[in-house]
GROMACS .gro file of C-alpha atoms in nm:
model
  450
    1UNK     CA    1  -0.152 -23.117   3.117
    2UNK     CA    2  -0.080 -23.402   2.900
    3UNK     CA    3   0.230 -23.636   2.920
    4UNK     CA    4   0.265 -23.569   2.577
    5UNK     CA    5   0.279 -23.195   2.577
    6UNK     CA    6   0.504 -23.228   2.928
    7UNK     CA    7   0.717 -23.450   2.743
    8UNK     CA    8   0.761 -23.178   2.432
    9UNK     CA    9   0.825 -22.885   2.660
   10UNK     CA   10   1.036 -23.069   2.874
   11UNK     CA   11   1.303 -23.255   2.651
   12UNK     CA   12   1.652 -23.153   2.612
   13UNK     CA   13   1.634 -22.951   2.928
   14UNK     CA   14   1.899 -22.937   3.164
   15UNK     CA   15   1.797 -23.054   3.488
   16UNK     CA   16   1.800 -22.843   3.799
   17UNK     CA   17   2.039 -23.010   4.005
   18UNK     CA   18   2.295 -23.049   3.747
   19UNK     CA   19   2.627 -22.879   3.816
   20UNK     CA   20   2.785 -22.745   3.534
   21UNK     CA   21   3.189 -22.842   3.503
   22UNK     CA   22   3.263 -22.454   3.419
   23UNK     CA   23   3.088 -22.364   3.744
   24UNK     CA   24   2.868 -22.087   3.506
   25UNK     CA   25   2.551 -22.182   3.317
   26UNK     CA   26   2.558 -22.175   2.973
   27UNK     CA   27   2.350 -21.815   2.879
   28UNK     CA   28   2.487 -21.750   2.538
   29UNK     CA   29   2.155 -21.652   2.406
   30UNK     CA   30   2.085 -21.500   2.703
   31UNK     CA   31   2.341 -21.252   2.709
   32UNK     CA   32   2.360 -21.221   2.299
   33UNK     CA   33   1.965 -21.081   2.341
   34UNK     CA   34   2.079 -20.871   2.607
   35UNK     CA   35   2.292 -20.675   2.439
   36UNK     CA   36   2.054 -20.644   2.117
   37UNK     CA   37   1.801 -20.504   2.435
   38UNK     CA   38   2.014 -20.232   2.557
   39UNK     CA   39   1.953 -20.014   2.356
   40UNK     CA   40   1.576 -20.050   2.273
   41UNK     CA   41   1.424 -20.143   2.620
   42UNK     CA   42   1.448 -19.873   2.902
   43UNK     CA   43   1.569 -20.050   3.203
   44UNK     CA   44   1.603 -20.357   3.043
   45UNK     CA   45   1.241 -20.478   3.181
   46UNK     CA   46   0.903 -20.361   3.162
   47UNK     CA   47   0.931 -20.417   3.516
   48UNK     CA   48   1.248 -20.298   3.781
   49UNK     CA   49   1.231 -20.616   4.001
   50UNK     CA   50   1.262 -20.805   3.668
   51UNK     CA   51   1.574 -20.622   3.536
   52UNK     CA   52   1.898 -20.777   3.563
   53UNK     CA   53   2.041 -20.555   3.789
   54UNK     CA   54   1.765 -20.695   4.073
   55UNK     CA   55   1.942 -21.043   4.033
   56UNK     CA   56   2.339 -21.136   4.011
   57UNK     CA   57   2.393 -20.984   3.661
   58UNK     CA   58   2.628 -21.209   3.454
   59UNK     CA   59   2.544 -21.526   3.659
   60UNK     CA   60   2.158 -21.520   3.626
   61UNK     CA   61   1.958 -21.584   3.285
   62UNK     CA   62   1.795 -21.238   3.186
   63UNK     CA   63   1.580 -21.403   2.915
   64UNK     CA   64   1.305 -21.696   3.041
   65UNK     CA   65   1.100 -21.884   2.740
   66UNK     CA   66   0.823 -22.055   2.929
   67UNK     CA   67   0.696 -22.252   3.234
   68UNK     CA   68   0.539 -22.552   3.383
   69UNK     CA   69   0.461 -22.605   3.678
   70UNK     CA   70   0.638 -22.455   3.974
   71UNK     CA   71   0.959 -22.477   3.718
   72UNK     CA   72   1.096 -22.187   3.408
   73UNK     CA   73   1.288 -22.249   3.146
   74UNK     CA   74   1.556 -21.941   3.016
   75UNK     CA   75   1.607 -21.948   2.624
   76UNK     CA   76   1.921 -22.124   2.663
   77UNK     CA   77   1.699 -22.453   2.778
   78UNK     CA   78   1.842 -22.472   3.142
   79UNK     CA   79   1.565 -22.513   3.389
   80UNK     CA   80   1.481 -22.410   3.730
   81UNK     CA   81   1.285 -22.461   4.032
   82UNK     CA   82   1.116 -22.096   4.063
   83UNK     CA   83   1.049 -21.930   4.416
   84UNK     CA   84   1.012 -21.589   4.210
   85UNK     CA   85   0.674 -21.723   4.073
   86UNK     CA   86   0.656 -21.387   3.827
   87UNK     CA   87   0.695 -21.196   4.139
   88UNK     CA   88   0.393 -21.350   4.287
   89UNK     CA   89   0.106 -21.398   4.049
   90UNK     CA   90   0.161 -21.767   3.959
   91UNK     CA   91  -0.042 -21.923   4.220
   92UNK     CA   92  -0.140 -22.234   4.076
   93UNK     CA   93   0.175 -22.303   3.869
   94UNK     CA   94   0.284 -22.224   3.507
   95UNK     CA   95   0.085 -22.363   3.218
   96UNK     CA   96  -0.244 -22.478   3.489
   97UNK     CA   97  -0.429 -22.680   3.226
   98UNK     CA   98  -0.784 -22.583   3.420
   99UNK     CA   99  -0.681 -22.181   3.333
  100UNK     CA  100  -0.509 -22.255   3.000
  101UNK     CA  101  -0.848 -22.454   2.912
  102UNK     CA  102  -1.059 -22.184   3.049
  103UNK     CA  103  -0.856 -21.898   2.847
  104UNK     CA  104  -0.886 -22.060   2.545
  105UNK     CA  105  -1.236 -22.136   2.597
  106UNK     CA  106  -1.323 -21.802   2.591
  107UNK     CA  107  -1.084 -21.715   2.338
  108UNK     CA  108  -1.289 -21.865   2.079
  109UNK     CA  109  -1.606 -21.657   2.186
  110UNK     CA  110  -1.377 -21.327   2.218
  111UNK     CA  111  -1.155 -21.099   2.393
  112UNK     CA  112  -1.353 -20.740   2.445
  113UNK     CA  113  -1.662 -20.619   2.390
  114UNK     CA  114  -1.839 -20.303   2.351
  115UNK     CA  115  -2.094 -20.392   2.664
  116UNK     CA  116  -2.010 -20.560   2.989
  117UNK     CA  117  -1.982 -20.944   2.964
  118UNK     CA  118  -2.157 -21.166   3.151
  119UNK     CA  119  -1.813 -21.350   3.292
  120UNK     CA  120  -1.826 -20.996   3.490
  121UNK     CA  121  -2.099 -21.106   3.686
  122UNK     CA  122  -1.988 -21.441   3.693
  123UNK     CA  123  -1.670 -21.386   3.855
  124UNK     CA  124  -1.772 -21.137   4.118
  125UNK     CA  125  -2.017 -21.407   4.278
  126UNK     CA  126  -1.700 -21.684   4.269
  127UNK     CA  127  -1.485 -21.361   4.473
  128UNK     CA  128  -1.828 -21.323   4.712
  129UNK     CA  129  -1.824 -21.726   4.783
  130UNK     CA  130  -1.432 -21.693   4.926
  131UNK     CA  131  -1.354 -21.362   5.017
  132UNK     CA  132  -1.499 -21.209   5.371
  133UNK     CA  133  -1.726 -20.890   5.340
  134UNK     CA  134  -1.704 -20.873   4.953
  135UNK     CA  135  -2.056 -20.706   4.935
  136UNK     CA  136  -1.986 -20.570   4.620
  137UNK     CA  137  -1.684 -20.616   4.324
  138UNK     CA  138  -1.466 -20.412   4.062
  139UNK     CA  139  -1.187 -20.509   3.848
  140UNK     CA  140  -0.902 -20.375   3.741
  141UNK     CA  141  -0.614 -20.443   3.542
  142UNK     CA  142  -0.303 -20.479   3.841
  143UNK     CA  143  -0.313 -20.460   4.198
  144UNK     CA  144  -0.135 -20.143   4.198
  145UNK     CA  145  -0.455 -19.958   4.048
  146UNK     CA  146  -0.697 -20.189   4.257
  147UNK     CA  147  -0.487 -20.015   4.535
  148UNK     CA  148  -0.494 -19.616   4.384
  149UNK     CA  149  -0.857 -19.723   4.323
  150UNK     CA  150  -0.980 -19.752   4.692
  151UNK     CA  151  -0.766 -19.440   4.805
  152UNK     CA  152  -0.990 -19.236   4.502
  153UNK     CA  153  -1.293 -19.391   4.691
  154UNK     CA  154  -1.171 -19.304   5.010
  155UNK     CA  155  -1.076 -18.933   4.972
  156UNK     CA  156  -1.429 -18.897   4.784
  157UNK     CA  157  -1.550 -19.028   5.063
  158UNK     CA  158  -1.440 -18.873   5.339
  159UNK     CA  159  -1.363 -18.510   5.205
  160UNK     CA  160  -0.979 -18.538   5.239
  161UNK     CA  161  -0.669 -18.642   5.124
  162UNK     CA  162  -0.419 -18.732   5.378
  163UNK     CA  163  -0.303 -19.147   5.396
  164UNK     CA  164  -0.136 -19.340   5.654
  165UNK     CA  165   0.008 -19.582   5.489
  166UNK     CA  166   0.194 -19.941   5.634
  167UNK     CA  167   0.327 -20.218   5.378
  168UNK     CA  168   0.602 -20.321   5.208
  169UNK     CA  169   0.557 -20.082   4.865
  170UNK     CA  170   0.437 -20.193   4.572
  171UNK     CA  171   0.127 -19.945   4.480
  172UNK     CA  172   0.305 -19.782   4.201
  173UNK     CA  173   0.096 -19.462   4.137
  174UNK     CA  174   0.192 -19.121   4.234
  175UNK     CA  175   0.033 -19.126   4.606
  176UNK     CA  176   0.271 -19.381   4.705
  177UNK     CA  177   0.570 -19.364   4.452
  178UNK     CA  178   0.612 -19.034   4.646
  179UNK     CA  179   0.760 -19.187   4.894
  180UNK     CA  180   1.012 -19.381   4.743
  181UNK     CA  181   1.367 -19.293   4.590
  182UNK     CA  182   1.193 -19.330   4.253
  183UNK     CA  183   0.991 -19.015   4.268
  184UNK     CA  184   1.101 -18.855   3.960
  185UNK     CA  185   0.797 -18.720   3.765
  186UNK     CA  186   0.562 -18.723   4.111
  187UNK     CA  187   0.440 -18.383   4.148
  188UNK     CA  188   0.612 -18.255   4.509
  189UNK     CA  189   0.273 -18.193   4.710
  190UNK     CA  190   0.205 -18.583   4.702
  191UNK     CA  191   0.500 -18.613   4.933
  192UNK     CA  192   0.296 -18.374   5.190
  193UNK     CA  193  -0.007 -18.627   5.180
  194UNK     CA  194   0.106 -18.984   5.310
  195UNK     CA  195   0.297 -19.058   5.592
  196UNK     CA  196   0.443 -19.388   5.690
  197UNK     CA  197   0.333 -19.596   6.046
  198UNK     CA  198   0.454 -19.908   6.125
  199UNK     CA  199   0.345 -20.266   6.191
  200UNK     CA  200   0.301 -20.389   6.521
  201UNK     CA  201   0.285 -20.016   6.609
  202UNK     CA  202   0.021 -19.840   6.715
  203UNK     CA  203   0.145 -19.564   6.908
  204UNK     CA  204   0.329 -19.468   6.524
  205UNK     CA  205  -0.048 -19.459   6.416
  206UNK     CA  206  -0.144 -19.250   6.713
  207UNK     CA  207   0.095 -18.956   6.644
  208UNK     CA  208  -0.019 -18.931   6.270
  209UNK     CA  209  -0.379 -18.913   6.379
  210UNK     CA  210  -0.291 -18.681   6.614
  211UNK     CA  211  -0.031 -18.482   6.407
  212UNK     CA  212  -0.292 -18.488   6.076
  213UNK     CA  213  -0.631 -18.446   6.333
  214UNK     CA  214  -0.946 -18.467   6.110
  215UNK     CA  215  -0.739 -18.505   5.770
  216UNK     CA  216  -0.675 -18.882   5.715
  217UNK     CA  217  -0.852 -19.013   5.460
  218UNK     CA  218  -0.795 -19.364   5.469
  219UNK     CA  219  -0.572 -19.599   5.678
  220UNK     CA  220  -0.396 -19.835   5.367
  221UNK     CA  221  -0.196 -20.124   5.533
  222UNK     CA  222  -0.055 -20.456   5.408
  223UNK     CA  223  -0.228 -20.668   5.685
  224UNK     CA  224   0.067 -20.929   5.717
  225UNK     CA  225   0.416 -20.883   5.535
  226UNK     CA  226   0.613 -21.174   5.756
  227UNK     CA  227   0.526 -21.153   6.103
  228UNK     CA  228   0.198 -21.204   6.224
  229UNK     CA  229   0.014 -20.910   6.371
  230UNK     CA  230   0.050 -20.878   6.810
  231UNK     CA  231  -0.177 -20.749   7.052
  232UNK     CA  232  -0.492 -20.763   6.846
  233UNK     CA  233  -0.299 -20.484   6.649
  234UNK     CA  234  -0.507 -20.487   6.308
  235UNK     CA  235  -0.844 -20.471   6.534
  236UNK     CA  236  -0.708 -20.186   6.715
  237UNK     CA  237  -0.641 -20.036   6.416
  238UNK     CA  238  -0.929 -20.046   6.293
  239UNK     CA  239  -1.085 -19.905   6.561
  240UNK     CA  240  -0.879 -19.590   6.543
  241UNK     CA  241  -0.949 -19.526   6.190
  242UNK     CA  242  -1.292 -19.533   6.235
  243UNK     CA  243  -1.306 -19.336   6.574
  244UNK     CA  244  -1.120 -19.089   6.345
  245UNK     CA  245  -1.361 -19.103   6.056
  246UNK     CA  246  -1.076 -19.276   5.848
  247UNK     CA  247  -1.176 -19.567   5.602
  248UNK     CA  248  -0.959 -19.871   5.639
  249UNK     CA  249  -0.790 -19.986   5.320
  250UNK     CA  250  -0.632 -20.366   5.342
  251UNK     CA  251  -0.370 -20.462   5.050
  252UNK     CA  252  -0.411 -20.789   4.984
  253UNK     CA  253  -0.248 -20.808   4.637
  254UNK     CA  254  -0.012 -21.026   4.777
  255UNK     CA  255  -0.153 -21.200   5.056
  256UNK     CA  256  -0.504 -21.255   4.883
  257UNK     CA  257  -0.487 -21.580   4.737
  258UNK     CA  258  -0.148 -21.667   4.952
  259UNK     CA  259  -0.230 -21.689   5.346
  260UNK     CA  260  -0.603 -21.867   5.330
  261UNK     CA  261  -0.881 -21.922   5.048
  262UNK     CA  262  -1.025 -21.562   5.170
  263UNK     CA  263  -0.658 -21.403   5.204
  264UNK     CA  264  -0.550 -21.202   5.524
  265UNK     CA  265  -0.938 -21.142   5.641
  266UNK     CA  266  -1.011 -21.477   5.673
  267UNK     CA  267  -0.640 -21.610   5.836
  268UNK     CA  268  -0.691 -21.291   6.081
  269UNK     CA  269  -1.036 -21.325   6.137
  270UNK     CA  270  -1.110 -20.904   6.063
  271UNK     CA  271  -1.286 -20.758   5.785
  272UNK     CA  272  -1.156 -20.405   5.629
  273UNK     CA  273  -1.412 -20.162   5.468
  274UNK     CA  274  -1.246 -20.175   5.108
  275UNK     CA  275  -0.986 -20.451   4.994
  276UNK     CA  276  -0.731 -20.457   4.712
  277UNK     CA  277  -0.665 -20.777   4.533
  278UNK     CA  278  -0.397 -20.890   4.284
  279UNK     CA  279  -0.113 -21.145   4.158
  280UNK     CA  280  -0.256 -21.433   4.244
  281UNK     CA  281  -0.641 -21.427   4.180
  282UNK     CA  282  -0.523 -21.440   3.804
  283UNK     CA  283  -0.265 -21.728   3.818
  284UNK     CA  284  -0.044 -21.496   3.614
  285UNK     CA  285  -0.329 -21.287   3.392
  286UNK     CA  286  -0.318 -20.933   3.417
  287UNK     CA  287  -0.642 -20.911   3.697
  288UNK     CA  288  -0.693 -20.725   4.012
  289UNK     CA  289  -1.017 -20.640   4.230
  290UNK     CA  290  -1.181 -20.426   4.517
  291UNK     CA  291  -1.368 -20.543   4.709
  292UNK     CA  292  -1.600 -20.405   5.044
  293UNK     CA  293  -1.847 -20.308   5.210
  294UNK     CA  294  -2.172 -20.148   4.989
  295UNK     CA  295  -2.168 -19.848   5.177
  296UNK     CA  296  -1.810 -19.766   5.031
  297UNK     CA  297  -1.837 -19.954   4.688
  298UNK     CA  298  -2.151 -19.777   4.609
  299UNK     CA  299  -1.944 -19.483   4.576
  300UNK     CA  300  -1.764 -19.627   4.237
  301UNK     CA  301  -2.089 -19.505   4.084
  302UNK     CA  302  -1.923 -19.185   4.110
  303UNK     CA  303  -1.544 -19.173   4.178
  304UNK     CA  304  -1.401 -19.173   3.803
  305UNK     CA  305  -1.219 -19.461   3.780
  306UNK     CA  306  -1.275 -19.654   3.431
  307UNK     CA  307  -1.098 -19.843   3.209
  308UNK     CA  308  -1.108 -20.007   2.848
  309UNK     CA  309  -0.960 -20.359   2.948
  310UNK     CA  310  -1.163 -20.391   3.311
  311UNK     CA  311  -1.389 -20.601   3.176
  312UNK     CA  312  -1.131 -20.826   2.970
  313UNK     CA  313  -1.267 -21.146   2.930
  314UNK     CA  314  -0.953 -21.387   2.932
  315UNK     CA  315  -0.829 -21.243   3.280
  316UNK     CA  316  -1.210 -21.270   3.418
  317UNK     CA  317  -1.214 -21.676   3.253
  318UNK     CA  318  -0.899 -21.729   3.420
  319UNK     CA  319  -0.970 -21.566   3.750
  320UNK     CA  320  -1.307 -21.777   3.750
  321UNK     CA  321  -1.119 -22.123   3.694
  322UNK     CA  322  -0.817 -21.978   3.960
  323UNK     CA  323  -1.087 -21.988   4.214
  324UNK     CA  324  -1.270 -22.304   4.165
  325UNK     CA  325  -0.928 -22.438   4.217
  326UNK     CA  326  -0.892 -22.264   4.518
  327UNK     CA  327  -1.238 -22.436   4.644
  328UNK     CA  328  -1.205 -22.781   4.544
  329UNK     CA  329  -0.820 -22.831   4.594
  330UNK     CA  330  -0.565 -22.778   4.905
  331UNK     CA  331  -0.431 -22.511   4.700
  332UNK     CA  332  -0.381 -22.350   5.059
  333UNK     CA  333  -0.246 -22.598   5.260
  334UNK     CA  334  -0.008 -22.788   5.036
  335UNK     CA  335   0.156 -22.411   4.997
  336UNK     CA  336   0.155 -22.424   5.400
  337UNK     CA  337   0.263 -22.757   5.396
  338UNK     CA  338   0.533 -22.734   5.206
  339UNK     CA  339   0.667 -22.406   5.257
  340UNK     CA  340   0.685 -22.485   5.635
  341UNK     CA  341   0.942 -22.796   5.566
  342UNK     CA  342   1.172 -22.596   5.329
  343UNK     CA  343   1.166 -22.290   5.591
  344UNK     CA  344   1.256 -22.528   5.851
  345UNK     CA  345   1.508 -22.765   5.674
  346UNK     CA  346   1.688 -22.461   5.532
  347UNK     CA  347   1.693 -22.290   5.887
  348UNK     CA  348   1.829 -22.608   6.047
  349UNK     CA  349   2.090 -22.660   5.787
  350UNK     CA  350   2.214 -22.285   5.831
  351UNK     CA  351   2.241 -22.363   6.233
  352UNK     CA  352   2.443 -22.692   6.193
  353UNK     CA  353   2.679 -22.500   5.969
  354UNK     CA  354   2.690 -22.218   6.162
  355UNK     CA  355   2.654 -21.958   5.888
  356UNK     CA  356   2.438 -21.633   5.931
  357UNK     CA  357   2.149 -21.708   5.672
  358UNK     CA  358   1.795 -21.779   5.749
  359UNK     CA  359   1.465 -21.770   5.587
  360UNK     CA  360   1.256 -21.578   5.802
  361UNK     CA  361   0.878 -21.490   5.783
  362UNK     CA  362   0.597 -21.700   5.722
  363UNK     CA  363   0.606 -21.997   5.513
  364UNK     CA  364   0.434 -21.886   5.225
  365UNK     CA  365   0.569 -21.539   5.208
  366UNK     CA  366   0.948 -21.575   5.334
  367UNK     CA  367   1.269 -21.406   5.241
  368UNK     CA  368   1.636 -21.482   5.269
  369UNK     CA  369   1.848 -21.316   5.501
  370UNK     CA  370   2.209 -21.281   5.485
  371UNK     CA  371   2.391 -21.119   5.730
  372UNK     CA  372   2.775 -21.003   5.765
  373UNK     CA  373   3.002 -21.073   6.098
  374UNK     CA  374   2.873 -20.821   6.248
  375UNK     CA  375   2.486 -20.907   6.214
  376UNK     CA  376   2.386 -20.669   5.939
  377UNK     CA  377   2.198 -20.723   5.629
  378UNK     CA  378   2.492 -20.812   5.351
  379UNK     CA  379   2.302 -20.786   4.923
  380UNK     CA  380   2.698 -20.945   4.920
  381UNK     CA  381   2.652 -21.233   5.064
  382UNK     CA  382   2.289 -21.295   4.978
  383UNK     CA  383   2.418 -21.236   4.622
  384UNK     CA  384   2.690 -21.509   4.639
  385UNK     CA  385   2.411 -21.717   4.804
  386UNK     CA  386   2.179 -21.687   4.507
  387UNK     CA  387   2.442 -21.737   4.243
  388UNK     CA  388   2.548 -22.076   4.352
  389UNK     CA  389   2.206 -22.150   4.398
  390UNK     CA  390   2.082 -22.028   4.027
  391UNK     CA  391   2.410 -22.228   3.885
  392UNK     CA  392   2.269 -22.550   4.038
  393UNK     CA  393   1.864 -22.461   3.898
  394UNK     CA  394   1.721 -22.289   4.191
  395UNK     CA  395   1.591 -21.975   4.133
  396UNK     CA  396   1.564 -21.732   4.438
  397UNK     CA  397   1.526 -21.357   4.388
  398UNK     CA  398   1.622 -21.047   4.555
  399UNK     CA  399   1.291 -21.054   4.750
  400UNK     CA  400   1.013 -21.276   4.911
  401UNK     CA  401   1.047 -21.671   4.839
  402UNK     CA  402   0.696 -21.762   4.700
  403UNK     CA  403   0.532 -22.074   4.681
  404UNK     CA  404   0.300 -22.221   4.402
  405UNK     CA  405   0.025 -22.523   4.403
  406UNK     CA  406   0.256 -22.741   4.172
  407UNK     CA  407   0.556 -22.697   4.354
  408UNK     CA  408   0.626 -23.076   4.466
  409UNK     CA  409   0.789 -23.260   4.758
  410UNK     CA  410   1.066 -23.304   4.508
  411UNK     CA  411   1.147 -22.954   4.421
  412UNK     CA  412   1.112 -22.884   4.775
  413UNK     CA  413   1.357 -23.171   4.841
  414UNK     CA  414   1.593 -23.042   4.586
  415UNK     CA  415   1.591 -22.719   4.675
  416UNK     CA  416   1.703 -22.824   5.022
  417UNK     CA  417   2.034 -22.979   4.883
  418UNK     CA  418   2.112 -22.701   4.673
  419UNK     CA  419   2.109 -22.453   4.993
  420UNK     CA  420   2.301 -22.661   5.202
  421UNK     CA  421   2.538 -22.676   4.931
  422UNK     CA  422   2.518 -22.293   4.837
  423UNK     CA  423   2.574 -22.236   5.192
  424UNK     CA  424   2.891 -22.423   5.214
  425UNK     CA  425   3.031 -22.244   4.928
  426UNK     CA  426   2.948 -21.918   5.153
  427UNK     CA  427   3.084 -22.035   5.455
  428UNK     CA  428   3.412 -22.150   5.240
  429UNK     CA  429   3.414 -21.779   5.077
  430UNK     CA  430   3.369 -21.611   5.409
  431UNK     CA  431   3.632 -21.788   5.602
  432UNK     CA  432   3.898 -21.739   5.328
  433UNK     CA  433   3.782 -21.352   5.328
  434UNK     CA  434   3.713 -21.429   4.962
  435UNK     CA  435   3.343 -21.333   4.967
  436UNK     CA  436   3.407 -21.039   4.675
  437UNK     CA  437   3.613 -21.274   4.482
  438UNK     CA  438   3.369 -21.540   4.445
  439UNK     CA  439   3.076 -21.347   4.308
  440UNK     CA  440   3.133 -21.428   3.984
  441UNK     CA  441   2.870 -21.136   3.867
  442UNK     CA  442   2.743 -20.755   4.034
  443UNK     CA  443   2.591 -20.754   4.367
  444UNK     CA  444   2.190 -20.734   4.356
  445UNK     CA  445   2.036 -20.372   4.354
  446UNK     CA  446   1.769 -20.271   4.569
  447UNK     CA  447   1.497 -20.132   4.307
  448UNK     CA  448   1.446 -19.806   4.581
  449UNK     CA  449   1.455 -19.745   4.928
  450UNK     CA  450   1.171 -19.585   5.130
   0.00000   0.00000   0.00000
């Protein structure tokens, strides 16, 4: 990006570190186009985690107006450092001149066309060269229908219909929403065909296969959240799905493009039969994949699962340039790199002041804990946490902290000072039993339980 166009979307904005004399960011506009959404805009968002209600509504900016770098801006021109990263698909950074060029590239030659494109082709060879036993490739639109995508495959598959499923959430179609509090809508027999194991478990895996003997279609697990996996669990696993005749999913839509040029697989060293890709392999563009063994992919031939915008050439452009990034730059291990100092400043910081917050995981996929006097999980505390970090331009949300390729040894240096001081105000709040008073806005909502 040019200094010149860095220097035009950067002027007059506040800077992060700033503390504002009021103590409260300045949000008219903000707040004046909230209340013209209310009554237009279901939810507020076009996504839940997105929604006011999922940060410290009142405190927070609801409104953002653009990006650069690992930085946002909200339409009242204060700026941030961003650990939200659009809930994970910015991967690069905001306005990455290589995808911006590539995007408007193609722009000028078109958007869709009535016969596949040859960027189709083009971009399932760059996902071959990085990702492990990607024999064959289809897009979609979101990682959510990459991931509703393999289970079609697998129940076509295998004659059956039963899941065991392990993760985090996030496949938001009707075979997993079933679970969740947010099941309105979800026809009541999905609920009868997935069942939850857990990580680092597989004795929890061993009951369903014997409870559901001969029924499970696939085995669909996130293979690393924010601990790493023990025992040669995900091998084991493996193993069991297949004795079983089960097909073994991997969701990678968050840790593809996060953990290691060739995601999970190639951190883990183990290869799943059919893998769903998404946030990051677009830097931001609406772009997921599959991808897996031929044996299983062949079977798309068949399984009905089609779309108008699959073939969308701007996502495709940018998800080509995304990955020549990805194999000429550290992308990788600057993430690594720097993740690893904040997790460790900001966990050495909480331990001198002797205040229950940490920031557990791994370092590019970590979260903020928070925890009460007596050692549970407080959305109070982390809530007060997060405000007086927002008010000083840090921007934490309600869930993982996530990392981008432009975030710099300065933001990461910043950011450290503006925990250690958001953790004093804590520690000051909670000794004066003044915790409730201090949150200046509501407590963050989870968007379900499971």
């Amino acid at each position: 990006m040019s200094d010149k166009y860095h220097t035009m979307l950067t002027s007059h904005i506040r800077r992060p570190t700033q503390v504002y004399k009021s103590n409260r960011l300045p949000l008219e506009k903000s707040f004046r186009l909230y209340r013209k959404a209310r009554g237009i805009i279901p939810a507020m968002s076009q996504t839940f985690s997105k929604a006011p209600s999922s940060y410290v509504e009142g405190v927070y900016p609801i409104y953002l107006s653009k990006g650069y770098r690992g930085h946002v801006f909200d339409v009242d021109n204060n700026r941030y450092i961003d650990y939200v990263m659009a809930l994970g698909p910015i991967s690069l950074g905001y306005n990455y001149p290589a995808v911006n060029a590539a995007i408007k590239k193609q722009l000028r030659n078109g958007i869709s066309f009535s016969m596949p494109h040859s960027l189709e082709l083009e971009l399932s060879e760059e996902i071959q060269s990085i990702i492990p036993g990607a024999e064959m490739v289809r897009f979609s639109k979101t990682g959510s229908d990459a991931g509703t995508a393999t289970i079609r495959v697998a129940r076509a598959l295998t004659k059956r219909d039963k899941i065991a499923y392990c993760g985090s959430g996030g496949v938001w179609h009707d075979w997993f929403t079933a679970l969740t509090s947010r099941n309105d809508g979800v026809p009541k027999f999905n609920n009868k065909l997935i069942r939850k194991f857990s990580y680092n478990d597989l004795e929890s895996l061993k009951i369903l296969f014997e409870e559901w003997k001969g029924e499970i279609a696939a085995v669909y697990i996130e293979p690393m959240t924010t601990e790493y996996p023990k025992d040669n669990f995900l091998h084991k696993v493996k193993k069991m799905a297949h004795q079983n005749g089960s097909i073994l999913i991997f969701d990678e839509v968050v840790t593809g493009f996060r953990l290691a040029n060739g995601g999970a697989q190639e951190l883990l060293e183990i290869e799943a039969d059919l893998v769903a890709f998404g946030k990051g392999i677009g830097n931001g563009m609406p772009l997921g994949a599959i991808t897996g063994k031929v044996e299983y992919m062949e079977k798309f031939n068949d399984v009905f699962y089609s779309t108008s915008y699959g073939g969308e050439t701007l996502s495709l452009a940018a998800g080509v340039a995304v990955i020549n990034e990805f194999k000429t730059k550290p992308v990788i291990k600057h993430c690594w790199k720097i993740g690893s100092h904040l997790q460790d400043q900001f966990n050495k910081i909480a331990k001198e002041l002797e205040v229950n917050i940490s920031l557990d995981g791994i370092p590019v996929r970590s979260s903020i804990s928070c925890r009460d006097q007596n050692g549970n999980d407080s959305l109070l505390i982390k809530s007060l946490f997060c405000q007086e970090a927002v008010q000083r331009g840090v921007l934490f949300g309600r869930g993982y902290v996530m990392l981008c390729y432009t975030h710099t040894q300065k933001d990461i240096e910043n950011t450290i000072n503006v925990c250690e001081t958001s953790m004093k105000k804590v520690k000051e709040a909670i000794q004066n039993n003044s915790v409730k008073k201090s949150l200046k806005g509501k407590i963050m909502r989870p968007v379900l339980t499971f």
